[in-house]
Tab-separated table of C-alpha atoms and ligand atoms in Angstrom:
chain	number	residue	atom	x	y	z
A	1	MET	CA	-14.611	14.929	18.615
A	2	PRO	CA	-17.854	13.246	19.791
A	3	GLN	CA	-17.326	9.449	20.695
A	4	ASP	CA	-19.634	8.353	18.100
A	5	GLU	CA	-18.900	4.873	16.650
A	6	ASN	CA	-20.878	5.872	13.579
A	7	LEU	CA	-18.671	8.747	12.444
A	8	SER	CA	-17.442	8.265	8.912
A	9	PRO	CA	-13.810	7.204	8.289
A	10	ALA	CA	-13.372	10.466	6.256
A	11	THR	CA	-14.397	12.429	9.401
A	12	LEU	CA	-12.100	10.446	11.666
A	13	ALA	CA	-9.156	11.114	9.220
A	14	ALA	CA	-9.966	14.838	8.683
A	15	GLN	CA	-9.697	15.381	12.446
A	16	GLY	CA	-7.003	12.922	13.250
A	17	LEU	CA	-9.408	11.233	15.620
A	18	GLY	CA	-9.962	14.620	17.225
A	19	SER	CA	-7.126	14.215	19.712
A	20	ALA	CA	-5.953	17.290	21.437
A	21	ALA	CA	-2.500	17.443	23.084
A	22	MET	CA	-2.334	18.528	26.595
A	23	PRO	CA	-1.844	20.982	28.181
A	24	HIS	CA	-2.460	23.539	25.423
A	25	ARG	CA	-5.140	21.398	23.591
A	26	ASP	CA	-3.187	21.709	20.299
A	27	ILE	CA	-5.477	20.914	17.295
A	28	VAL	CA	-2.543	18.991	15.785
A	29	PRO	CA	-0.088	16.719	17.581
A	30	PRO	CA	3.282	18.155	18.569
A	31	ILE	CA	6.506	16.409	17.320
A	32	HIS	CA	7.652	14.113	19.972
A	33	VAL	CA	11.412	13.982	19.879
A	34	ALA	CA	12.330	12.232	23.149
A	35	THR	CA	14.368	9.093	22.868
A	36	THR	CA	13.968	8.107	26.602
A	37	PHE	CA	11.563	8.544	29.395
A	38	GLU	CA	12.069	9.228	33.241
A	39	ARG	CA	11.460	6.727	35.933
A	40	ASP	CA	9.807	7.391	39.249
A	41	PRO	CA	11.893	6.824	42.390
A	42	ASP	CA	10.335	3.373	42.832
A	43	GLY	CA	11.560	2.364	39.282
A	44	SER	CA	8.191	2.593	37.541
A	45	LEU	CA	7.602	4.442	34.282
A	46	PRO	CA	4.595	6.756	34.937
A	47	GLY	CA	4.735	7.883	31.237
A	48	GLY	CA	4.420	4.121	30.119
A	49	ARG	CA	7.264	4.321	27.879
A	50	LEU	CA	10.794	3.032	28.235
A	51	TYR	CA	12.740	3.866	25.012
A	52	ALA	CA	11.731	5.378	21.736
A	53	ARG	CA	12.767	2.475	19.629
A	54	ASP	CA	10.168	0.222	21.348
A	55	ALA	CA	7.176	2.755	21.504
A	56	SER	CA	7.602	6.444	20.798
A	57	PRO	CA	4.638	8.738	21.425
A	58	ALA	CA	5.537	10.027	18.020
A	59	PHE	CA	3.934	6.857	16.589
A	60	ASP	CA	0.683	7.072	18.439
A	61	PRO	CA	-1.540	9.440	16.294
A	62	ALA	CA	-1.011	7.584	12.976
A	63	GLU	CA	-1.146	4.186	14.532
A	64	ALA	CA	-4.365	5.029	16.425
A	65	LEU	CA	-5.958	6.435	13.225
A	66	LEU	CA	-4.771	3.620	10.845
A	67	CYS	CA	-5.855	0.982	13.422
A	68	ARG	CA	-9.276	2.605	13.463
A	69	LEU	CA	-9.639	3.111	9.642
A	70	GLU	CA	-8.535	-0.645	8.993
A	71	GLY	CA	-10.764	-1.793	11.867
A	72	GLY	CA	-7.849	-3.682	13.508
A	73	ALA	CA	-6.734	-4.364	17.123
A	74	ALA	CA	-3.401	-2.869	16.781
A	75	ALA	CA	-0.996	-0.814	14.448
A	76	ALA	CA	2.683	-0.447	14.085
A	77	LEU	CA	4.439	2.139	12.055
A	78	PHE	CA	7.846	1.294	10.296
A	79	ALA	CA	10.608	3.175	8.699
A	80	SER	CA	9.390	1.933	5.253
A	81	GLY	CA	6.846	-0.320	3.492
A	82	MET	CA	9.650	-2.908	2.942
A	83	ALA	CA	10.615	-2.783	6.736
A	84	ALA	CA	6.893	-3.493	7.598
A	85	ALA	CA	6.728	-6.417	5.078
A	86	SER	CA	10.061	-7.857	6.357
A	87	ALA	CA	8.881	-7.735	9.939
A	88	VAL	CA	6.135	-10.109	8.899
A	89	LEU	CA	8.536	-12.583	7.464
A	90	LEU	CA	11.001	-12.233	10.388
A	91	ALA	CA	8.116	-13.215	12.652
A	92	LEU	CA	7.801	-16.569	11.003
A	93	LYS	CA	9.503	-19.744	12.465
A	94	PRO	CA	12.024	-21.840	10.800
A	95	GLY	CA	10.726	-24.099	8.111
A	96	ALA	CA	7.781	-21.913	7.426
A	97	ARG	CA	5.852	-22.073	4.093
A	98	ILE	CA	4.769	-18.857	2.252
A	99	VAL	CA	2.563	-18.660	-0.739
A	100	ALA	CA	2.782	-15.464	-2.732
A	101	PRO	CA	1.446	-14.142	-5.951
A	102	GLN	CA	3.690	-14.280	-9.157
A	103	ASP	CA	2.824	-10.677	-9.853
A	104	MET	CA	3.371	-8.333	-7.029
A	105	TYR	CA	5.446	-5.267	-5.959
A	106	TRP	CA	8.845	-6.162	-7.498
A	107	GLY	CA	11.102	-5.066	-4.812
A	108	LEU	CA	9.213	-7.141	-2.282
A	109	ARG	CA	9.098	-10.107	-4.470
A	110	GLY	CA	12.876	-10.108	-5.044
A	111	TRP	CA	13.667	-9.696	-1.445
A	112	MET	CA	11.188	-12.568	-0.369
A	113	ILE	CA	13.043	-14.878	-2.845
A	114	GLU	CA	16.344	-14.160	-1.517
A	115	PHE	CA	15.323	-14.201	2.196
A	116	CYS	CA	13.543	-17.435	1.888
A	117	ALA	CA	16.407	-19.103	0.186
A	118	ASN	CA	18.840	-17.853	2.839
A	119	TRP	CA	16.662	-18.825	5.764
A	120	GLN	CA	15.304	-22.043	4.361
A	121	LEU	CA	11.747	-21.028	4.168
A	122	THR	CA	9.547	-22.469	1.475
A	123	LEU	CA	8.336	-19.903	-0.931
A	124	ASP	CA	5.747	-20.943	-3.566
A	125	PHE	CA	4.162	-18.619	-6.154
A	126	HIS	CA	0.835	-18.655	-7.679
A	127	ALA	CA	-0.579	-17.016	-10.783
A	128	GLY	CA	-4.150	-16.485	-9.846
A	129	GLU	CA	-7.055	-17.763	-7.669
A	130	GLY	CA	-7.122	-21.423	-9.199
A	131	GLU	CA	-3.410	-21.908	-8.429
A	132	LEU	CA	-3.681	-20.357	-4.923
A	133	ALA	CA	-6.303	-23.016	-4.100
A	134	ALA	CA	-4.121	-25.669	-5.563
A	135	ARG	CA	-0.885	-24.420	-3.578
A	136	LEU	CA	-3.068	-24.330	-0.332
A	137	GLN	CA	-3.951	-28.084	-0.640
A	138	VAL	CA	-0.750	-28.292	1.317
A	139	PRO	CA	-0.388	-26.683	4.800
A	140	ALA	CA	1.128	-23.122	4.809
A	141	ASP	CA	2.037	-20.566	7.359
A	142	LEU	CA	1.687	-17.331	5.349
A	143	VAL	CA	-0.409	-16.223	2.303
A	144	TRP	CA	0.635	-13.015	0.849
A	145	VAL	CA	-1.818	-10.953	-1.396
A	146	GLU	CA	-1.515	-7.755	-3.086
A	147	THR	CA	-4.776	-6.396	-4.597
A	148	PRO	CA	-4.912	-4.435	-7.090
A	149	ALA	CA	-1.439	-5.869	-7.771
A	150	ASN	CA	1.492	-4.158	-9.559
A	151	PRO	CA	1.771	-3.539	-12.474
A	152	THR	CA	-1.327	-4.949	-14.145
A	153	TRP	CA	-3.730	-4.323	-11.262
A	154	GLU	CA	-4.943	-7.779	-11.043
A	155	ILE	CA	-7.499	-8.318	-8.462
A	156	THR	CA	-7.394	-11.041	-5.710
A	157	ASP	CA	-10.686	-12.033	-3.893
A	158	ILE	CA	-9.708	-11.278	-0.334
A	159	ALA	CA	-12.562	-13.190	1.341
A	160	ARG	CA	-11.790	-16.275	-0.836
A	161	ALA	CA	-8.123	-16.042	-0.166
A	162	ALA	CA	-8.856	-15.692	3.607
A	163	GLU	CA	-10.975	-18.893	3.416
A	164	LEU	CA	-8.348	-20.877	1.625
A	165	ALA	CA	-5.554	-19.582	3.921
A	166	ARG	CA	-7.534	-20.520	7.036
A	167	ALA	CA	-8.152	-24.003	5.649
A	168	ALA	CA	-4.417	-24.439	5.122
A	169	GLY	CA	-3.605	-23.264	8.702
A	170	ALA	CA	-2.072	-20.023	7.258
A	171	ARG	CA	-2.208	-16.337	8.217
A	172	LEU	CA	-3.372	-13.952	5.382
A	173	VAL	CA	-1.391	-10.713	4.802
A	174	VAL	CA	-2.759	-8.236	2.350
A	175	ASP	CA	-0.484	-5.452	0.817
A	176	SER	CA	-3.224	-2.849	0.554
A	177	THR	CA	-1.013	0.096	-0.576
A	178	VAL	CA	-2.839	0.678	-3.894
A	179	PRO	CA	-6.611	0.742	-2.705
A	180	THR	CA	-5.870	2.250	0.750
A	181	PRO	CA	-8.578	2.016	3.587
A	182	VAL	CA	-10.677	4.437	1.441
A	183	PHE	CA	-11.629	1.697	-0.931
A	184	THR	CA	-10.739	-1.690	0.778
A	185	ARG	CA	-10.705	-3.021	4.233
A	186	PRO	CA	-8.971	-6.352	4.155
A	187	LEU	CA	-9.455	-7.125	7.837
A	188	ALA	CA	-13.154	-6.983	7.489
A	189	LEU	CA	-12.837	-9.454	4.596
A	190	GLY	CA	-10.981	-12.005	6.689
A	191	ALA	CA	-7.333	-10.943	6.389
A	192	ASP	CA	-5.095	-11.267	9.563
A	193	ILE	CA	-2.762	-8.381	8.797
A	194	VAL	CA	-2.888	-5.489	6.381
A	195	MET	CA	0.304	-3.822	5.243
A	196	HIS	CA	0.862	-0.390	3.567
A	197	SER	CA	3.741	1.306	2.097
A	198	ALA	CA	2.779	4.633	3.883
A	199	THR	CA	5.191	6.301	1.430
A	200	LYS	CA	2.449	6.176	-1.065
A	201	TYR	CA	-1.183	7.391	-0.584
A	202	LEU	CA	-1.312	7.487	3.251
A	203	ASN	CA	1.442	10.273	3.320
A	204	GLY	CA	0.591	11.337	-0.126
A	205	HIS	CA	3.196	14.063	-0.852
A	206	SER	CA	6.289	12.176	-1.994
A	207	ASP	CA	8.159	13.485	1.075
A	208	VAL	CA	8.119	10.581	3.639
A	209	VAL	CA	9.294	6.975	3.350
A	210	ALA	CA	7.138	4.908	5.794
A	211	GLY	CA	5.161	1.692	6.367
A	212	VAL	CA	2.527	0.324	8.558
A	213	LEU	CA	1.011	-2.998	9.673
A	214	VAL	CA	-2.414	-3.281	11.149
A	215	THR	CA	-3.393	-6.567	12.891
A	216	ARG	CA	-6.889	-8.006	13.407
A	217	GLU	CA	-5.666	-9.528	16.671
A	218	ALA	CA	-2.904	-8.562	19.037
A	219	ASP	CA	-1.750	-12.224	19.407
A	220	ALA	CA	1.609	-14.065	19.784
A	221	PHE	CA	2.469	-13.650	16.091
A	222	TRP	CA	1.874	-9.780	16.525
A	223	ALA	CA	4.205	-9.718	19.534
A	224	ARG	CA	6.918	-11.352	17.302
A	225	VAL	CA	6.204	-8.603	14.680
A	226	LYS	CA	6.556	-5.957	17.246
A	227	THR	CA	9.870	-7.553	18.554
A	228	ALA	CA	11.145	-7.593	14.929
A	229	ARG	CA	10.507	-3.819	14.800
A	230	ALA	CA	12.005	-3.036	18.206
A	231	ALA	CA	15.001	-5.214	17.772
A	232	GLY	CA	15.641	-4.701	14.013
A	233	GLY	CA	15.216	-0.879	14.747
A	234	ALA	CA	13.268	0.048	11.528
A	235	VAL	CA	11.351	2.715	13.314
A	236	LEU	CA	10.040	5.956	11.829
A	237	GLY	CA	11.671	9.215	12.837
A	238	PRO	CA	9.573	11.787	14.844
A	239	PHE	CA	9.362	14.292	12.001
A	240	GLU	CA	8.438	11.641	9.406
A	241	ALA	CA	5.711	10.440	11.767
A	242	TRP	CA	4.448	13.926	12.024
A	243	LEU	CA	4.355	14.477	8.399
A	244	LEU	CA	2.572	11.179	7.931
A	245	ASN	CA	-0.173	12.564	10.443
A	246	ARG	CA	-0.356	15.635	8.366
A	247	GLY	CA	-0.895	13.711	5.147
A	248	LEU	CA	-3.573	11.413	6.581
A	249	ARG	CA	-5.774	14.326	7.384
A	250	THR	CA	-6.525	14.690	3.661
A	251	LEU	CA	-6.340	11.051	2.814
A	252	PHE	CA	-9.980	10.722	1.726
A	253	PRO	CA	-10.295	13.766	-0.649
A	254	ARG	CA	-6.920	13.118	-2.172
A	255	VAL	CA	-7.591	9.492	-2.818
A	256	ARG	CA	-11.077	9.960	-4.105
A	257	THR	CA	-10.207	12.809	-6.397
A	258	ALA	CA	-7.266	10.824	-7.906
A	259	ALA	CA	-9.421	7.740	-8.412
A	260	ALA	CA	-12.206	9.505	-10.035
A	261	SER	CA	-9.630	11.130	-12.456
A	262	ALA	CA	-8.038	7.730	-13.083
A	263	ALA	CA	-11.424	6.288	-14.031
A	264	ARG	CA	-12.038	9.057	-16.576
A	265	ILE	CA	-8.535	8.675	-17.929
A	266	ALA	CA	-8.934	4.924	-18.272
A	267	GLY	CA	-12.225	5.318	-20.043
A	268	HIS	CA	-10.850	7.958	-22.367
A	269	PHE	CA	-7.904	5.827	-23.657
A	270	GLU	CA	-9.509	2.441	-23.673
A	271	HIS	CA	-10.303	2.623	-27.347
A	272	HIS	CA	-7.641	4.943	-28.382
A	273	PRO	CA	-5.892	3.959	-31.686
A	274	ALA	CA	-2.357	4.239	-30.205
A	275	VAL	CA	-3.320	2.252	-27.278
A	276	LEU	CA	-3.345	-1.550	-27.176
A	277	ALA	CA	-5.084	-1.923	-23.743
A	278	VAL	CA	-5.839	0.009	-20.714
A	279	LEU	CA	-5.410	-1.971	-17.493
A	280	TYR	CA	-7.665	-0.598	-14.701
A	281	PRO	CA	-9.942	-2.679	-12.451
A	282	GLY	CA	-12.651	-0.059	-12.870
A	283	LEU	CA	-13.121	-0.969	-16.648
A	284	PRO	CA	-15.538	-3.811	-17.184
A	285	SER	CA	-12.973	-5.161	-19.562
A	286	HIS	CA	-10.519	-5.811	-16.762
A	287	PRO	CA	-10.501	-9.485	-15.661
A	288	GLY	CA	-10.889	-8.644	-12.063
A	289	HIS	CA	-13.660	-6.078	-12.428
A	290	ASP	CA	-16.490	-8.172	-10.943
A	291	VAL	CA	-14.585	-9.062	-7.791
A	292	ALA	CA	-13.261	-5.403	-7.633
A	293	ARG	CA	-16.775	-4.137	-7.638
A	294	ARG	CA	-17.639	-6.476	-4.681
A	295	GLN	CA	-14.709	-5.845	-2.605
A	296	MET	CA	-13.778	-2.251	-3.297
A	297	ASP	CA	-15.985	0.378	-1.906
A	298	GLY	CA	-16.694	3.584	-3.871
A	299	GLY	CA	-13.776	3.399	-6.213
A	300	PHE	CA	-11.110	1.335	-7.932
A	301	GLY	CA	-7.961	3.327	-7.032
A	302	ALA	CA	-5.781	5.680	-8.934
A	303	MET	CA	-3.225	3.264	-10.477
A	304	LEU	CA	-3.601	2.342	-14.132
A	305	SER	CA	-1.323	0.938	-16.884
A	306	LEU	CA	-1.390	1.739	-20.638
A	307	ARG	CA	-0.037	-0.834	-23.087
A	308	VAL	CA	1.148	1.128	-25.937
A	309	ARG	CA	0.782	-0.038	-29.570
A	310	GLY	CA	4.232	-0.375	-31.162
A	311	GLY	CA	5.984	-2.338	-28.246
A	312	GLU	CA	8.800	-1.143	-26.089
A	313	ALA	CA	10.242	1.613	-28.272
A	314	ALA	CA	6.684	3.276	-28.622
A	315	ALA	CA	6.100	3.006	-24.881
A	316	ARG	CA	9.422	4.639	-23.984
A	317	GLU	CA	8.752	7.351	-26.648
A	318	VAL	CA	5.519	8.175	-24.994
A	319	ALA	CA	7.042	8.443	-21.551
A	320	ALA	CA	9.828	10.665	-23.041
A	321	ARG	CA	7.135	12.963	-24.611
A	322	VAL	CA	4.949	13.775	-21.712
A	323	ARG	CA	5.182	17.323	-20.437
A	324	LEU	CA	2.944	17.405	-17.360
A	325	PHE	CA	3.366	13.811	-15.990
A	326	ARG	CA	6.410	13.489	-14.067
A	327	ARG	CA	8.850	10.636	-15.072
A	328	ALA	CA	9.542	8.955	-11.807
A	329	THR	CA	8.887	5.697	-10.056
A	330	SER	CA	6.551	5.438	-7.053
A	331	LEU	CA	2.978	6.221	-6.648
A	332	GLY	CA	0.320	7.697	-4.447
A	333	SER	CA	1.189	11.380	-4.445
A	334	VAL	CA	-0.678	14.464	-5.441
A	335	GLU	CA	1.447	14.860	-8.590
A	336	SER	CA	0.889	12.336	-11.491
A	337	LEU	CA	3.719	9.911	-12.336
A	338	ILE	CA	4.506	7.820	-15.331
A	339	GLU	CA	7.216	5.210	-15.831
A	340	HIS	CA	8.290	2.515	-18.271
A	341	ARG	CA	7.907	-0.355	-15.745
A	342	ALA	CA	9.831	-3.131	-17.266
A	343	ALA	CA	12.862	-0.848	-17.475
A	344	VAL	CA	12.516	-0.064	-13.669
A	345	GLU	CA	12.063	-3.757	-12.777
A	346	GLY	CA	15.052	-4.740	-14.895
A	347	PRO	CA	16.263	-8.260	-15.833
A	348	GLY	CA	13.852	-10.994	-15.010
A	349	SER	CA	10.817	-8.700	-14.972
A	350	ARG	CA	7.406	-10.207	-15.917
A	351	CYS	CA	6.040	-6.709	-16.934
A	352	PRO	CA	5.079	-6.335	-20.552
A	353	ALA	CA	7.682	-4.321	-22.441
A	354	ASP	CA	4.983	-1.983	-23.850
A	355	LEU	CA	3.483	-1.126	-20.526
A	356	LEU	CA	3.468	2.366	-18.884
A	357	ARG	CA	2.528	2.432	-15.218
A	358	ILE	CA	0.621	5.531	-14.289
A	359	SER	CA	-0.136	6.951	-10.853
A	360	VAL	CA	-2.859	9.413	-11.210
A	361	GLY	CA	-2.447	12.565	-8.985
A	362	ILE	CA	-4.908	15.375	-8.195
A	363	GLU	CA	-4.351	17.731	-11.095
A	364	HIS	CA	-7.281	18.485	-13.378
A	365	THR	CA	-8.241	15.466	-15.381
A	366	ASP	CA	-8.520	17.499	-18.682
A	367	ASP	CA	-4.822	18.480	-18.286
A	368	LEU	CA	-3.686	14.963	-17.810
A	369	ILE	CA	-5.705	13.564	-20.784
A	370	ALA	CA	-4.427	16.373	-23.025
A	371	ASP	CA	-0.885	15.636	-21.967
A	372	LEU	CA	-1.226	11.926	-22.780
A	373	GLU	CA	-2.955	12.702	-26.014
A	374	GLN	CA	-0.125	14.864	-27.181
A	375	ALA	CA	2.541	12.439	-26.018
A	376	LEU	CA	0.794	9.506	-27.913
A	377	ALA	CA	0.359	11.588	-31.081
A	378	ALA	CA	4.148	12.831	-30.911
A	379	ALA	CA	5.415	9.333	-30.341
A	380	ALA	CA	3.253	7.988	-33.212
A	381	GLY	CA	4.194	10.930	-35.557
B	401	PLP	C1	6.152	1.054	-2.569
B	401	PLP	C2	5.500	-0.182	-2.348
B	401	PLP	C3	6.145	-1.073	-1.360
B	401	PLP	C4	7.390	-0.862	-0.624
B	401	PLP	O1	7.315	0.244	0.221
B	401	PLP	P1	8.407	1.267	0.679
B	401	PLP	O2	7.696	2.242	1.382
B	401	PLP	O3	9.044	1.827	-0.735
B	401	PLP	O4	9.512	0.493	1.443
B	401	PLP	C5	5.324	-2.227	-1.178
B	401	PLP	N1	4.244	-2.530	-1.839
B	401	PLP	C6	3.703	-1.707	-2.692
B	401	PLP	C7	2.381	-2.094	-3.352
B	401	PLP	C8	4.338	-0.556	-2.979
B	401	PLP	O5	3.753	0.316	-3.885
């Protein structure tokens, strides 16, 4: 691959940065399974590696590509998105104060509450930009943002959050799982660290659990994050890392196809008689649409939610009646998924009871629309 700084991110992803493994010049990277690396007689490590829990060559291709796509200084793969997020919290010091959104990925929110209580960290929630500004009148150490955020796809203005975080002395971390680097580059907007559940779009095939962090600066905080990975041991296995590399090659066409389809589905059902509301940041009716148009480049993602007329029972009935959509949690894969989100989140959920969360895959849009149409009709009938 030519060393051209102007190559499109889609090109870099398609060729995995164009690396070729020696000595055979393999077009795709090999699977690196070694756990340990040989020393020279003088005790040095000519291969530059000590032990695979610290830094395995298996991590290199995906870390290098994601670092480049996010425009960061360094990247670290983890055994899951949750492992990546927890490494950030583990890197904080005692007494740290965290400000996080009221609505965000449910599993992470629950763990944050428990962890912060156990470790005497202060955790304050905010319900939107006005409240974020108010919470950041007091100094903080970490601001957590997810945009578009589960399960209503609320949008946070990353550049504004970065300003507020900086003024409060805090680091800004953005969970960018949903938009992916195809549509949003949080570091360029002022974030300090970007996090992904690579289980979702980055791998894209529902066959790897993985996470990644990319940092704008390889500073002392990042060194503590890396220590949390090496010591906590939440590292990705070689085969999973290899599958992730393979998934990343098609990131751009997968995500663009799914997002274009999601936009058509959102528009189609917005005024449907059986639908109370379609929540999708690409719709002008979505409260975050204007900010999303500014900060998302080329699309609004492939996640949307339908609020079904008739409440929880009707929503559950629609989910029961789909034939093509798969009833499963998770998102970001090539097959379309649907779930009654409040049931998945369980007691204490803030998700509306009539909400169906939809992850649009890459099937033909007409088939997906027809399936939802027949499910809505069957549920109403
Ligand atoms: C799935 C998900 C996570 C957690 O990632 P895992 O890979 O399941 O550990 C975090 N944030 C968002 C937005 C997610 O969708």
